[in-house]
Coordinates of C-alpha atoms in Angstrom, one line a residue:
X22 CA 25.2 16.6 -102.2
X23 CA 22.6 18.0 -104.7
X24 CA 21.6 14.1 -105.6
X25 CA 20.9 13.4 -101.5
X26 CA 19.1 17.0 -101.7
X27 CA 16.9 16.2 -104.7
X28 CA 16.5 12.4 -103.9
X29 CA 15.1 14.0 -100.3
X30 CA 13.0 16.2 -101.3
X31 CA 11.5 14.4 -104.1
X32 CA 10.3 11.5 -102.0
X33 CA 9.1 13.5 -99.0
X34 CA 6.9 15.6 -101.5
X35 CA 6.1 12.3 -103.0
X36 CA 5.0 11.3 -99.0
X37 CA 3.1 14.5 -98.3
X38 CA 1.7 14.6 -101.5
X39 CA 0.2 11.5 -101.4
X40 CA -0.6 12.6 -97.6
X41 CA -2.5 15.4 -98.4
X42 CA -4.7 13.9 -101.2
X43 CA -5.7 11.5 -99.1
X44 CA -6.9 13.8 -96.7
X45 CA -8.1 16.1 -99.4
X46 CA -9.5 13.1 -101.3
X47 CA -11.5 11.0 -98.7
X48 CA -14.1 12.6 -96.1
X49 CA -13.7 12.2 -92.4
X50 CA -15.6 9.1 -91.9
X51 CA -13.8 7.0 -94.1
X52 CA -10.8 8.3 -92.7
X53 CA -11.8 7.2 -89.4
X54 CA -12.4 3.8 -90.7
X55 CA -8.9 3.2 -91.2
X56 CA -6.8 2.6 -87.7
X57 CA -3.9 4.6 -89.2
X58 CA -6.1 7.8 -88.7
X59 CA -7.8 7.3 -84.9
X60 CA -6.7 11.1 -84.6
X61 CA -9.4 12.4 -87.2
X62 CA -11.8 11.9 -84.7
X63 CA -10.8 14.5 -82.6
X64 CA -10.9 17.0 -85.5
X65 CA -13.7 18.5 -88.1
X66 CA -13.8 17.7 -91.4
X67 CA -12.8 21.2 -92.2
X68 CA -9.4 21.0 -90.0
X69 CA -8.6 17.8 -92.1
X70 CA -9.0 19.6 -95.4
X71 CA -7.3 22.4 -94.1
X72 CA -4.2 19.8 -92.8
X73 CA -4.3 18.1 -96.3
X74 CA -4.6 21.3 -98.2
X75 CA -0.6 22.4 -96.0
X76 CA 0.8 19.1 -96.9
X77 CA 0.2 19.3 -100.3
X78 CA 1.1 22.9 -100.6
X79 CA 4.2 22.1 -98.6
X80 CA 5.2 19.2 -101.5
X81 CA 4.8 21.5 -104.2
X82 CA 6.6 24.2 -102.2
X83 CA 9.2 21.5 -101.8
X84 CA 10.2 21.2 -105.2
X85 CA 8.7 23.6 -107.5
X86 CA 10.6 27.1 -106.7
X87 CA 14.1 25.1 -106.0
X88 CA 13.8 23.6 -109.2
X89 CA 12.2 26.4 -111.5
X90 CA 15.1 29.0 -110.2
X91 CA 12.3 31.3 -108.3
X92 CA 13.0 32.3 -104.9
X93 CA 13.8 29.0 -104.0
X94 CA 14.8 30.1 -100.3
X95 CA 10.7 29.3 -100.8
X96 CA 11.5 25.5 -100.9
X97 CA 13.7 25.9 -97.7
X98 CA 10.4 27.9 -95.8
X99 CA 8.2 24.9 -97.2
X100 CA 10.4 22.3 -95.6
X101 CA 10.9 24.5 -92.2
X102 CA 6.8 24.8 -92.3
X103 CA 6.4 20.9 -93.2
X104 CA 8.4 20.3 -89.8
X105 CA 6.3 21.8 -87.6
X106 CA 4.0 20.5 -89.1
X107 CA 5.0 17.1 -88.5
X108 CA 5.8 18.4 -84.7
X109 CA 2.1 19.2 -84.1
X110 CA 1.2 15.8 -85.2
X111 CA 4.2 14.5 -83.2
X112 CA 2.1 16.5 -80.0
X113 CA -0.9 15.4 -81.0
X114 CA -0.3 11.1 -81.3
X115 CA 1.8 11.8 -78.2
X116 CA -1.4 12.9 -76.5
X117 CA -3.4 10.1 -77.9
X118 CA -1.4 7.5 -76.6
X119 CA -0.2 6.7 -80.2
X120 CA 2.8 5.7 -81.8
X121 CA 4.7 9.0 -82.6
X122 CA 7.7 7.3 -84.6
X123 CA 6.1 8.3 -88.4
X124 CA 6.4 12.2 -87.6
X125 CA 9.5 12.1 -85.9
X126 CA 10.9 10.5 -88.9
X127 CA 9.2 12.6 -91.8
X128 CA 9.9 15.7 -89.3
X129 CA 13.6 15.1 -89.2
X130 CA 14.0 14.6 -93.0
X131 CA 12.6 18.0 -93.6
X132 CA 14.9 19.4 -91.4
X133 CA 17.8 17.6 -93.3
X134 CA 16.0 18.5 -96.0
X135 CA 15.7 22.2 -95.4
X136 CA 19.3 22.5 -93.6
X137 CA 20.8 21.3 -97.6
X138 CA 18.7 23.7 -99.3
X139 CA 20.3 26.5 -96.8
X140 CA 23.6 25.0 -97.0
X141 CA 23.7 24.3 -100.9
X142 CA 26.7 25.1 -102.8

């Protein structure tokens, strides 16, 4: 189980990793250029940092106190936090009209994700 745990966690910090650098990395009007992102539009550039800035938090919380031996009930609360996060974006493309199948997705591997770090032997 700790292979399905750390092959997990690994690529969804890997996802919002590269997430939240892009968000982090690119300002808002050249993240509304691409169709992927129609949602930027209804938030500031400041909310967008601020989203990037939990998803890349959340990756390193993912992996860093699990594997360094401190606290790592903190890699559990980073994958609980990713979650909702991906459920307010789930809300949000719902609202838009948009497809919400990528959240759902990344939402319910954090919650496998986070349930194996609780559960872990």
């Amino acid at each position: 189980m700790s292979i399905v745990l750390w092959s997990l966690a690994a690529l969804l910090a890997l996802a919002f990793l590269g997430a939240g650098a892009q968000k982090l990395g690119r300002d808002r009007a050249t993240l509304l250029a691409d169709p992927r992102m129609g949602w930027a539009g209804d938030y500031t550039a400041r909310q967008i940092k601020l989203i990037g800035v939990a998803e890349v938090l959340g990756a390193i919380g993912l992996i860093a106190p699990a594997a360094l031996g401190v606290q790592p009930v903190l890699s559990f609360i980073a994958a609980v936090c990713l979650a909702v996060l991906m459920i307010a974006a789930v809300v949000v493309l719902r609202r838009r009209g948009e497809n919400p199948a990528p959240p759902v997705v990344f939402g319910v591997l954090c919650l496998v994700v986070a349930a194996l770090f609780r559960f872990r032997s």
